Amino acid sequence: MPHLLVLHGPNLNRLGSREPDRYGHQTLDQINAHLAQICEEAGVGFDVLQSNHEGVLIERIHTAADQGVGFIVINPAAYTHTSIGLRDALLAAALPFLEVHLSNVHAREAFRQHSYLSDIAEGVISGLGAEGYEFAVRAAIRRMGGQA
Ligand code: DQA
Protein backbone atom coordinates (compact mmCIF):
# COMPACT_ATOMS: atom_id res chain seq x y z
CA MET A 1 0.00 0.00 0.00
CA PRO A 2 1.44 3.46 -0.84
CA HIS A 3 2.15 5.50 2.23
CA LEU A 4 1.91 9.23 2.93
CA LEU A 5 3.65 11.09 5.74
CA VAL A 6 2.42 14.48 6.94
CA LEU A 7 4.88 16.55 8.99
CA HIS A 8 4.05 19.66 10.98
CA GLY A 9 6.77 21.93 12.35
CA PRO A 10 7.01 24.09 15.48
CA ASN A 11 4.05 25.80 17.10
CA LEU A 12 1.50 24.09 14.86
CA ASN A 13 0.36 22.08 17.88
CA ARG A 14 -1.16 25.40 19.00
CA LEU A 15 -3.48 25.70 16.00
CA GLY A 16 -6.99 26.65 17.02
CA SER A 17 -5.76 29.13 19.64
CA ARG A 18 -2.64 30.43 17.89
CA GLU A 19 -3.37 33.68 16.00
CA PRO A 20 -6.71 32.30 14.73
CA ASP A 21 -7.27 35.25 12.39
CA ARG A 22 -4.11 34.23 10.57
CA TYR A 23 -4.04 30.45 10.97
CA GLY A 24 -7.72 29.58 11.36
CA HIS A 25 -9.86 28.03 14.08
CA GLN A 26 -9.28 24.35 13.38
CA THR A 27 -7.06 22.43 15.75
CA LEU A 28 -4.24 20.27 14.44
CA ASP A 29 -6.14 17.16 15.56
CA GLN A 30 -9.13 18.23 13.47
CA ILE A 31 -6.96 18.85 10.42
CA ASN A 32 -5.15 15.54 10.86
CA ALA A 33 -8.40 13.61 11.27
CA HIS A 34 -9.66 15.00 7.97
CA LEU A 35 -6.41 14.11 6.18
CA ALA A 36 -6.48 10.60 7.66
CA GLN A 37 -10.02 10.15 6.34
CA ILE A 38 -9.01 11.23 2.83
CA CYS A 39 -6.16 8.71 2.87
CA GLU A 40 -8.35 5.95 4.23
CA GLU A 41 -10.92 6.50 1.47
CA ALA A 42 -8.11 6.35 -1.10
CA GLY A 43 -6.59 3.19 0.42
CA VAL A 44 -3.36 5.01 1.23
CA GLY A 45 -1.45 4.55 4.50
CA PHE A 46 -1.26 7.70 6.63
CA ASP A 47 1.27 8.78 9.21
CA VAL A 48 1.56 12.16 10.88
CA LEU A 49 3.99 13.85 13.23
CA GLN A 50 4.13 17.33 14.74
CA SER A 51 7.29 18.41 16.52
CA ASN A 52 8.73 21.56 18.01
CA HIS A 53 12.21 20.07 17.60
CA GLU A 54 14.13 20.24 14.35
CA GLY A 55 16.09 17.02 15.02
CA VAL A 56 12.92 15.02 15.62
CA LEU A 57 11.56 16.09 12.23
CA ILE A 58 14.89 15.32 10.57
CA GLU A 59 15.02 11.84 12.11
CA ARG A 60 11.43 11.15 11.04
CA ILE A 61 12.41 12.01 7.46
CA HIS A 62 15.33 9.54 7.70
CA THR A 63 12.96 6.83 8.93
CA ALA A 64 10.49 7.66 6.16
CA ALA A 65 13.20 6.97 3.58
CA ASP A 66 13.99 3.61 5.22
CA GLN A 67 10.28 2.71 5.43
CA GLY A 68 9.66 3.44 1.76
CA VAL A 69 7.15 6.24 2.36
CA GLY A 70 5.87 7.35 -1.04
CA PHE A 71 5.27 11.04 -0.45
CA ILE A 72 5.68 13.69 2.25
CA VAL A 73 3.44 16.69 2.86
CA ILE A 74 5.21 19.13 5.17
CA ASN A 75 4.41 22.42 6.82
CA PRO A 76 7.89 23.20 8.19
CA ALA A 77 6.50 26.33 9.93
CA ALA A 78 9.34 28.57 11.19
CA TYR A 79 11.97 26.01 10.10
CA THR A 80 11.00 26.86 6.51
CA HIS A 81 13.02 30.01 6.84
CA THR A 82 15.95 28.71 8.87
CA SER A 83 16.64 25.02 8.39
CA ILE A 84 19.36 23.80 6.08
CA GLY A 85 19.20 20.61 8.16
CA LEU A 86 15.62 19.93 7.09
CA ARG A 87 16.53 20.66 3.48
CA ASP A 88 19.46 18.25 3.62
CA ALA A 89 17.31 15.55 5.22
CA LEU A 90 14.73 15.83 2.43
CA LEU A 91 17.48 15.73 -0.19
CA ALA A 92 19.04 12.68 1.48
CA ALA A 93 15.68 10.91 1.69
CA ALA A 94 15.11 11.65 -2.00
CA LEU A 95 11.36 11.48 -1.41
CA PRO A 96 8.95 13.73 -3.28
CA PHE A 97 7.31 16.30 -1.05
CA LEU A 98 4.86 19.18 -1.08
CA GLU A 99 5.36 22.26 1.11
CA VAL A 100 2.25 23.72 2.72
CA HIS A 101 1.67 26.97 4.58
CA LEU A 102 -1.63 28.01 6.08
CA SER A 103 -0.88 31.70 5.60
CA ASN A 104 0.40 33.40 2.47
CA VAL A 105 4.04 33.73 3.45
CA HIS A 106 4.66 36.00 0.45
CA ALA A 107 2.30 38.60 1.86
CA ARG A 108 4.11 38.71 5.21
CA GLU A 109 7.46 39.80 6.64
CA ALA A 110 10.47 39.68 4.31
CA PHE A 111 12.13 36.91 6.36
CA ARG A 112 9.15 34.61 5.63
CA GLN A 113 9.51 35.05 1.91
CA HIS A 114 12.56 32.84 1.70
CA SER A 115 12.16 29.08 2.03
CA TYR A 116 15.02 26.60 2.28
CA LEU A 117 12.68 23.95 0.85
CA SER A 118 10.60 25.44 -1.97
CA ASP A 119 13.11 24.95 -4.78
CA ILE A 120 13.42 21.22 -4.02
CA ALA A 121 9.66 20.65 -3.42
CA GLU A 122 7.35 19.17 -6.05
CA GLY A 123 5.05 22.08 -5.28
CA VAL A 124 4.14 24.70 -2.72
CA ILE A 125 0.71 25.73 -1.40
CA SER A 126 0.58 28.92 0.65
CA GLY A 127 -2.33 30.98 1.90
CA LEU A 128 -5.28 28.60 1.54
CA GLY A 129 -5.58 27.75 5.23
CA ALA A 130 -6.30 24.16 6.23
CA GLU A 131 -7.64 23.51 2.72
CA GLY A 132 -4.04 23.72 1.55
CA TYR A 133 -3.25 20.51 3.44
CA GLU A 134 -6.24 18.80 1.85
CA PHE A 135 -5.23 19.83 -1.67
CA ALA A 136 -1.65 18.71 -1.03
CA VAL A 137 -2.72 15.33 0.34
CA ARG A 138 -5.05 14.73 -2.63
CA ALA A 139 -2.29 15.72 -5.05
CA ALA A 140 0.19 13.41 -3.29
CA ILE A 141 -2.26 10.50 -3.45
CA ARG A 142 -2.76 11.04 -7.18
CA ARG A 143 0.98 11.24 -7.75
CA MET A 144 1.35 7.90 -5.95
CA GLY A 145 -1.11 6.41 -8.42
CA GLY A 146 -4.22 6.58 -6.23
CA GLN A 147 -7.52 8.38 -6.71
CA ALA A 148 -8.54 11.33 -4.58
C1 DQA B 1 3.53 28.91 8.52
C2 DQA B 1 4.24 30.21 8.10
C3 DQA B 1 5.57 30.35 8.82
O1 DQA B 1 6.21 31.55 8.43
C4 DQA B 1 5.36 30.40 10.33
O2 DQA B 1 6.60 30.44 10.99
C5 DQA B 1 4.52 29.28 10.82
C6 DQA B 1 3.37 28.83 10.03
C7 DQA B 1 2.12 28.79 7.91
O3 DQA B 1 1.58 27.69 7.93
O4 DQA B 1 1.57 29.79 7.43
O5 DQA B 1 4.70 28.81 11.94
O6 DQA B 1 4.29 27.81 8.05
mmCIF file of C-alpha atoms in Angstrom, residues 3 11 14 25 27 47 52 55-56 61 65 67 72 75 83 85 88 99 108 117 119 132 135 139 141:
data_model
loop_
_atom_site.group_PDB
_atom_site.id
_atom_site.type_symbol
_atom_site.label_atom_id
_atom_site.label_comp_id
_atom_site.label_asym_id
_atom_site.label_seq_id
_atom_site.Cartn_x
_atom_site.Cartn_y
_atom_site.Cartn_z
ATOM 1 C CA HIS A 3 2.146 5.504 2.226
ATOM 2 C CA ASN A 11 4.047 25.804 17.102
ATOM 3 C CA ARG A 14 -1.159 25.397 19.001
ATOM 4 C CA HIS A 25 -9.856 28.034 14.078
ATOM 5 C CA THR A 27 -7.061 22.430 15.752
ATOM 6 C CA ASP A 47 1.265 8.780 9.215
ATOM 7 C CA ASN A 52 8.734 21.564 18.011
ATOM 8 C CA GLY A 55 16.092 17.024 15.021
ATOM 9 C CA VAL A 56 12.922 15.024 15.619
ATOM 10 C CA ILE A 61 12.415 12.010 7.455
ATOM 11 C CA ALA A 65 13.198 6.968 3.580
ATOM 12 C CA GLN A 67 10.277 2.714 5.426
ATOM 13 C CA ILE A 72 5.681 13.689 2.250
ATOM 14 C CA ASN A 75 4.415 22.419 6.817
ATOM 15 C CA SER A 83 16.640 25.019 8.390
ATOM 16 C CA GLY A 85 19.205 20.610 8.162
ATOM 17 C CA ASP A 88 19.462 18.253 3.616
ATOM 18 C CA GLU A 99 5.365 22.257 1.111
ATOM 19 C CA ARG A 108 4.110 38.708 5.213
ATOM 20 C CA LEU A 117 12.683 23.951 0.855
ATOM 21 C CA ASP A 119 13.110 24.947 -4.776
ATOM 22 C CA GLY A 132 -4.039 23.720 1.548
ATOM 23 C CA PHE A 135 -5.226 19.834 -1.667
ATOM 24 C CA ALA A 139 -2.290 15.722 -5.051
ATOM 25 C CA ILE A 141 -2.262 10.497 -3.454
#
